[in-house]
Each structure stands twice: as structure tokens, then as C-alpha cells.
């Protein structure tokens, strides 16, 4: 869950004219990419090779300024079974993906990438433009700004005004940074064009794809811009067809409401944490702790950071024990001991660049005050934080083109998989993406909670369905359902 949890930690109306399918820039002749060693990673990556690809900053000017995109490859070890390349993306935006192919094979995952998929494809990863080892973007964010996170929880309308001042400063820092020139071009559409440049440089006529979380929107944009170059497209834990716009961010509030009963059931079944012996008691403890921490923080833990922690750690069942232990510590007035990867300044900056650049956001502080008041009631756990104002309200670098409109135009080659109780990309928005695709897609809904269904969750029905589609092309004839499975 490491990658998806990192995406959660930094996770947070537009024009929808269809953008013409811009051609990818001239790439190195197929087969001439020079593969070598990859950067250091948090875990061994012996199966990966890496290279750097030059791509246009602006695809309307393919001969103009270039930026770097780091690309990785986990080659199939059985050429006789290989059918092509499978490009992957772990989500974000703002999350590096070069080591994602190796991550998908780690034995500690609930259902590591099957050997049949590894045989059928060279599995490809990449750091999206602006991220990590690709040409990175910065907003010169201070540690204090980064500590605020993506869900600053406002107690009242005045707190929204306070956050607006912070958000405005962040937007100005992004625009005035040494990489401000990149911002109008750090869009999902241009990242999709980079994917097609990768396809071309690899010498492939088509590209298969597996993307999670924000990666579903990226994949949807790619297969909309390049429908005839799309082979088998898997979208796991789906955003709506407008990506991370203001409504998707507000969707985090709905997502935690959907997901929290799973944690409440877990905590109630483990009385050693002292959080209650029924789900109702655990739910009451949530509100009790949030109110107590609002009045008297424990270290840096306020009611707002407690709510944000609960949201982030709801992404996977494996995070329930440390989350319950953290609640237990806070209940005793002790600072919890948490582990995990801290987002970098680049993670935050790249997220701002894509999220703020992809969509047109409300600019009135009063609009966010109204949204906060509404969502405090609609989604009382974290809704007010999800509806709060961000740098996007003051963004000074609008995208150079309109947003891509997702439609049903193209081959019927998209498989969506979606947990019923997903905190980060709730089912209600996945259904909107499914509707936008029309007959291009089939959706498998799974009776389980958490963010991520393929590989990172154990439901055999879901994992088998995705594997069969990638390896054989077999896809459900209609939308289908995978029931809950006992571990």
C-alpha cells in the first residue's frame, strides 16, 4: 500500500471541449533507448532498467523547449509469451512512478502482480512530467506550508479566510518559482501525450495501461486522446470524468463516510485498543477525540490533523492496526508513533500544478465558506476539510488548453474496477466515469473497502478478472459484481 498511501497523504467548473489528438513529438528511433541503472529506491529494484526520454514542454511546439521524463522497464523474461508493453501509474498527481512496476511484485502485497502478466508484458513505469527524477517542479513551499497538508480542517468561516491567505501565498510562490515557466504545461493531457511519446520510443504500435486513483483519470485522458493506440486499459479506483476538480476534492468527505464503518467494525472487534466494543461506540470515540483535540492538541495533533490522519489511514485494511494504536495513544494524551514516507516539497508542488492547472476553480472565498458549511453537515467526519480553499483558487498559471472531455468514442477496451467503500475515489464518482465512457467500458464493483483493488487488495474475483483481461483480452460482457471474500 506504500504508493497508494503516499498518494493519499498528498491528495486533495471547467471547460470540457474535446482537445484534438496532438501528435507525439519525434522520439528516438524505436529500439534505440539506452537502458541503464535506476535511481535508489526504498526497496530493491533488481528487475528494473531505466532511461530518460526528452519530450516537448509544449506539444504544440514539438521543436521547442524539452523536458526530461524518467522511464523504467521490467522486461518480460519469456519473449515467446510477450504481447506488448503495460504502462503503469500509481496515482497522485505528484507521485513518482518509476519504481511502481517493481512495487507491484513485492511479496508483502495481498496479491502481487501475477507471473502471467509479467510474462505477457514489459511492465513500464515513469515519473510524470514535473515529478521526481523527471524535470521537477517546485513551489518553494516551507516546511510549515507542507505540514498543513491537503485537508486543513476549518472550524468556522473565519478559518477559511485564514487558509485563503496561506493558499494565495502558495499560488504566488508556485508562479514565481524558478520552474514557474513549466506550470501551464503540467497538465494531465500533456502527461498523456508523454505516455504516447514513451510508446513511440519503445517501438510499440499500441499501449496497454494499468492506473490507480488519479491514474484512472490519466488513463481515461490517454485513451480519449489516442483511442486507436490504446490496447487494454485498466482503471482501478476511479475518479469522475473531470479529474481532481473542486467536486472531486469534496468527494473525500463522502469517501470517508463510506469507508469509516469498516474501521469501526475492526476497532470494535479488537477491544485491546480501548476504542469501544461496538461500531457505534467507535464512531462516538471519533467525534469525542476530534472535539477534545480541537480544544487541547496533543503535540502537533489537533482535531484537524486527527481527522486527516484517519482519512489517510483508511486507504487500506493493513493500516487499521496502526490507526487504532494512534487513536489509543491520543486518547491517553500521548503523541502517536507513526511511520511511513513523508511527502516531499516536489510532491506537493507537482500536485498543485496538475490539480490547479487541469480545472477552473471557484475564486470567491465566500464560495468555499458556503461549501465548508454545507459539507460540515453532509459529511461531518472530514467534509469541511475537503471543501476548504486551496492554492487553486488563486492560481496564476492557467492551462494552455481546455480540459479533455471523456466520451464513449473509441474501441470497447476499458475495464474499470472499483471498491464499494473507497475513501479517496468514492463509488459515486466512479459511476460518473463509467457513464462518460458508455460502451467503451465495463465496470466491476467489489464488496470491499479501501483504495485500490488490483494487486493491493485480496479479492480473488477482482484480481482474476483484471488478470484475465490483461493476459487474454477476456472482459465481462456486462458490468459485474464481486462479492465480499473472507480473508
Short mmCIF file of C-alpha atoms in Angstrom, two decimals, residues 91-337:
data_model
loop_
_atom_site.label_atom_id
_atom_site.label_comp_id
_atom_site.label_asym_id
_atom_site.label_seq_id
_atom_site.Cartn_x
_atom_site.Cartn_y
_atom_site.Cartn_z
CA UNK A 91 -1.85 7.82 -8.75
CA UNK A 92 -1.23 11.22 -7.27
CA UNK A 93 -0.83 13.58 -9.02
CA UNK A 94 2.59 14.38 -7.65
CA UNK A 95 3.67 10.77 -7.05
CA UNK A 96 6.74 9.26 -8.71
CA UNK A 97 6.02 6.08 -10.64
CA UNK A 98 9.35 4.81 -11.97
CA UNK A 99 9.59 2.12 -9.27
CA UNK A 100 5.91 1.15 -9.42
CA UNK A 101 6.43 -1.94 -11.64
CA UNK A 102 8.78 -3.42 -9.03
CA UNK A 103 6.48 -2.39 -6.19
CA UNK A 104 3.64 -4.36 -7.79
CA UNK A 105 5.68 -7.55 -7.42
CA UNK A 106 6.55 -7.21 -3.72
CA UNK A 107 5.66 -10.39 -1.81
CA UNK A 108 4.07 -8.46 1.07
CA UNK A 109 1.20 -7.26 -1.12
CA UNK A 110 -2.15 -9.06 -0.82
CA UNK A 111 -1.98 -10.26 -4.46
CA UNK A 112 1.35 -9.44 -6.16
CA UNK A 113 1.35 -8.94 -9.92
CA UNK A 114 0.75 -12.40 -11.41
CA UNK A 115 3.53 -14.07 -13.33
CA UNK A 116 1.22 -14.40 -16.32
CA UNK A 117 1.03 -10.60 -16.57
CA UNK A 118 4.79 -10.24 -16.13
CA UNK A 119 5.30 -12.79 -18.92
CA UNK A 120 2.85 -11.08 -21.26
CA UNK A 121 4.27 -7.57 -20.94
CA UNK A 122 7.28 -5.43 -20.42
CA UNK A 123 5.90 -3.50 -17.44
CA UNK A 124 6.70 0.19 -17.78
CA UNK A 125 6.86 2.87 -15.10
CA UNK A 126 7.64 6.58 -15.31
CA UNK A 127 7.89 9.73 -13.25
CA UNK A 128 5.29 12.07 -14.76
CA UNK A 129 6.46 15.45 -16.00
CA UNK A 130 7.26 17.73 -13.09
CA UNK A 131 7.74 14.85 -10.66
CA UNK A 132 10.74 13.23 -9.01
CA UNK A 133 13.53 12.25 -11.42
CA UNK A 134 11.76 13.80 -14.39
CA UNK A 135 12.28 17.56 -14.73
CA UNK A 136 10.86 18.55 -11.31
CA UNK A 137 8.67 21.49 -10.41
CA UNK A 138 8.94 23.48 -7.18
CA UNK A 139 6.78 26.00 -5.36
CA UNK A 140 9.41 26.75 -2.69
CA UNK A 141 6.95 25.57 -0.07
CA UNK A 142 8.16 25.91 3.50
CA UNK A 143 8.02 23.03 5.98
CA UNK A 144 5.21 24.88 7.72
CA UNK A 145 3.21 25.09 4.48
CA UNK A 146 3.78 21.41 3.79
CA UNK A 147 2.73 20.48 7.31
CA UNK A 148 -0.70 21.97 6.69
CA UNK A 149 -1.32 19.16 4.23
CA UNK A 150 -4.18 18.84 1.82
CA UNK A 151 -7.15 18.78 4.21
CA UNK A 152 -6.78 21.77 6.57
CA UNK A 153 -9.89 21.49 8.72
CA UNK A 154 -11.69 24.82 9.32
CA UNK A 155 -13.71 25.24 12.49
CA UNK A 156 -15.63 28.23 11.14
CA UNK A 157 -15.87 30.73 8.29
CA UNK A 158 -13.00 32.77 9.74
CA UNK A 159 -10.70 29.76 9.39
CA UNK A 160 -11.47 29.67 5.66
CA UNK A 161 -10.31 33.30 5.42
CA UNK A 162 -7.10 32.41 7.26
CA UNK A 163 -6.49 29.46 4.94
CA UNK A 164 -7.16 31.71 1.92
CA UNK A 165 -4.16 33.86 2.87
CA UNK A 166 -1.96 30.76 3.02
CA UNK A 167 -3.38 29.43 -0.25
CA UNK A 168 -2.80 32.74 -2.02
CA UNK A 169 0.82 32.79 -0.88
CA UNK A 170 1.29 29.21 -2.13
CA UNK A 171 -0.11 30.09 -5.55
CA UNK A 172 2.17 33.13 -5.79
CA UNK A 173 5.19 31.04 -4.78
CA UNK A 174 4.39 28.49 -7.48
CA UNK A 175 4.06 31.17 -10.14
CA UNK A 176 7.24 32.98 -9.08
CA UNK A 177 9.43 29.94 -8.54
CA UNK A 178 12.33 29.04 -10.82
CA UNK A 179 10.05 26.47 -12.51
CA UNK A 180 7.05 28.76 -12.97
CA UNK A 181 7.57 28.53 -16.73
CA UNK A 182 6.51 24.88 -16.61
CA UNK A 183 3.15 25.37 -14.91
CA UNK A 184 0.83 25.95 -17.91
CA UNK A 185 2.09 22.69 -19.42
CA UNK A 186 1.94 20.39 -16.37
CA UNK A 187 -1.49 19.06 -17.26
CA UNK A 188 -2.95 15.58 -17.40
CA UNK A 189 -3.35 15.96 -21.16
CA UNK A 190 0.37 16.63 -21.62
CA UNK A 191 1.29 13.74 -19.33
CA UNK A 192 -0.91 11.56 -21.54
CA UNK A 193 1.00 12.83 -24.57
CA UNK A 194 4.22 11.93 -22.78
CA UNK A 195 2.82 8.41 -22.42
CA UNK A 196 2.36 8.28 -26.17
CA UNK A 197 5.92 9.51 -26.66
CA UNK A 198 7.04 6.63 -24.42
CA UNK A 199 5.00 4.21 -26.54
CA UNK A 200 6.61 5.51 -29.71
CA UNK A 201 10.12 5.42 -28.26
CA UNK A 202 9.55 1.81 -27.23
CA UNK A 203 8.64 0.95 -30.81
CA UNK A 204 5.12 -0.19 -29.94
CA UNK A 205 2.06 0.41 -32.09
CA UNK A 206 -0.26 0.22 -29.05
CA UNK A 207 -0.08 0.71 -25.32
CA UNK A 208 -1.78 -1.27 -22.57
CA UNK A 209 -2.22 0.52 -19.29
CA UNK A 210 -2.97 -0.02 -15.60
CA UNK A 211 -3.53 3.07 -13.49
CA UNK A 212 -4.85 3.61 -9.97
CA UNK A 213 -6.53 6.58 -8.30
CA UNK A 214 -5.55 9.74 -10.22
CA UNK A 215 -4.01 7.29 -12.68
CA UNK A 216 -7.56 6.38 -13.74
CA UNK A 217 -8.16 9.91 -14.95
CA UNK A 218 -4.76 9.94 -16.65
CA UNK A 219 -5.63 6.67 -18.39
CA UNK A 220 -9.05 7.97 -19.38
CA UNK A 221 -7.47 11.06 -20.92
CA UNK A 222 -4.88 8.96 -22.75
CA UNK A 223 -7.40 6.60 -24.29
CA UNK A 224 -9.59 9.57 -25.24
CA UNK A 225 -6.74 11.38 -26.99
CA UNK A 226 -5.28 8.21 -28.50
CA UNK A 227 -8.11 5.68 -28.80
CA UNK A 228 -6.54 3.73 -31.68
CA UNK A 229 -3.21 3.45 -29.89
CA UNK A 230 -4.87 2.05 -26.76
CA UNK A 231 -4.79 -1.70 -26.26
CA UNK A 232 -6.12 -2.99 -22.89
CA UNK A 233 -6.89 -0.24 -20.41
CA UNK A 234 -7.38 -0.98 -16.68
CA UNK A 235 -8.63 1.80 -14.42
CA UNK A 236 -8.53 0.96 -10.70
CA UNK A 237 -10.25 3.19 -8.07
CA UNK A 238 -11.79 5.76 -10.32
CA UNK A 239 -12.10 9.49 -10.29
CA UNK A 240 -15.00 11.09 -12.10
CA UNK A 241 -14.59 12.23 -15.72
CA UNK A 242 -13.45 15.72 -14.69
CA UNK A 243 -10.46 14.52 -12.66
CA UNK A 244 -9.46 16.32 -9.47
CA UNK A 245 -11.74 19.33 -9.73
CA UNK A 246 -13.45 21.01 -6.79
CA UNK A 247 -16.20 18.39 -6.63
CA UNK A 248 -13.71 15.51 -6.60
CA UNK A 249 -11.89 17.12 -3.70
CA UNK A 250 -15.18 17.48 -1.83
CA UNK A 251 -15.72 13.80 -2.59
CA UNK A 252 -13.13 12.93 0.07
CA UNK A 253 -15.80 13.81 2.62
CA UNK A 254 -18.21 11.28 1.11
CA UNK A 255 -15.41 8.74 0.78
CA UNK A 256 -14.56 8.65 4.48
CA UNK A 257 -18.24 8.36 5.39
CA UNK A 258 -18.45 5.32 3.09
CA UNK A 259 -15.27 3.74 4.43
CA UNK A 260 -15.31 4.51 8.16
CA UNK A 261 -17.74 1.70 9.13
CA UNK A 262 -15.06 -0.82 8.10
CA UNK A 263 -12.60 0.68 10.56
CA UNK A 264 -15.26 0.97 13.25
CA UNK A 265 -16.01 -2.73 12.85
CA UNK A 266 -12.31 -3.58 13.10
CA UNK A 267 -11.72 -1.48 16.21
CA UNK A 268 -14.82 -2.85 17.92
CA UNK A 269 -13.57 -6.39 17.29
CA UNK A 270 -10.25 -5.52 18.99
CA UNK A 271 -11.16 -4.24 22.46
CA UNK A 272 -7.47 -4.12 23.40
CA UNK A 273 -7.37 -0.68 21.75
CA UNK A 274 -9.97 0.63 24.16
CA UNK A 275 -11.96 2.48 21.50
CA UNK A 276 -15.31 0.76 22.09
CA UNK A 277 -16.81 -2.67 21.72
CA UNK A 278 -19.41 -1.76 19.09
CA UNK A 279 -19.06 0.20 15.84
CA UNK A 280 -21.37 2.86 17.29
CA UNK A 281 -19.03 3.32 20.25
CA UNK A 282 -16.00 3.61 17.96
CA UNK A 283 -17.83 6.22 15.88
CA UNK A 284 -18.66 8.17 19.02
CA UNK A 285 -14.99 7.98 20.04
CA UNK A 286 -14.03 9.60 16.72
CA UNK A 287 -16.13 12.66 17.42
CA UNK A 288 -15.07 12.74 21.07
CA UNK A 289 -11.37 12.68 20.18
CA UNK A 290 -11.77 15.27 17.41
CA UNK A 291 -13.59 17.66 19.76
CA UNK A 292 -11.07 17.11 22.56
CA UNK A 293 -8.10 17.71 20.26
CA UNK A 294 -9.74 20.85 18.86
CA UNK A 295 -9.64 22.28 22.38
CA UNK A 296 -6.39 20.72 23.61
CA UNK A 297 -3.96 19.43 20.97
CA UNK A 298 -1.57 16.59 21.80
CA UNK A 299 1.77 17.69 20.40
CA UNK A 300 1.06 18.66 16.79
CA UNK A 301 -2.17 16.66 16.71
CA UNK A 302 -5.20 18.92 16.53
CA UNK A 303 -8.72 17.82 15.76
CA UNK A 304 -8.00 18.64 12.12
CA UNK A 305 -4.82 16.58 11.87
CA UNK A 306 -6.59 13.73 13.67
CA UNK A 307 -9.33 13.80 11.05
CA UNK A 308 -6.76 13.92 8.23
CA UNK A 309 -4.80 11.03 9.73
CA UNK A 310 -7.95 8.94 9.99
CA UNK A 311 -8.76 9.67 6.36
CA UNK A 312 -5.27 8.80 5.11
CA UNK A 313 -5.01 5.60 7.13
CA UNK A 314 -8.40 4.42 5.92
CA UNK A 315 -6.95 3.67 2.48
CA UNK A 316 -6.05 0.08 3.30
CA UNK A 317 -7.05 -2.59 5.80
CA UNK A 318 -3.36 -3.09 6.64
CA UNK A 319 -3.38 0.44 8.06
CA UNK A 320 -6.17 -0.25 10.55
CA UNK A 321 -3.92 -1.57 13.36
CA UNK A 322 -1.56 1.45 13.35
CA UNK A 323 -4.55 3.79 13.07
CA UNK A 324 -6.25 2.17 16.06
CA UNK A 325 -2.99 2.36 18.01
CA UNK A 326 -2.66 6.05 17.13
CA UNK A 327 -6.20 6.70 18.39
CA UNK A 328 -5.35 4.82 21.58
CA UNK A 329 -2.28 6.98 22.16
CA UNK A 330 -4.18 10.21 21.56
CA UNK A 331 -6.95 9.05 23.89
CA UNK A 332 -4.26 8.74 26.59
CA UNK A 333 -2.84 12.16 25.79
CA UNK A 334 0.26 10.69 24.14
CA UNK A 335 1.73 11.56 20.75
CA UNK A 336 1.31 8.52 18.50
CA UNK A 337 4.27 6.88 16.81
#
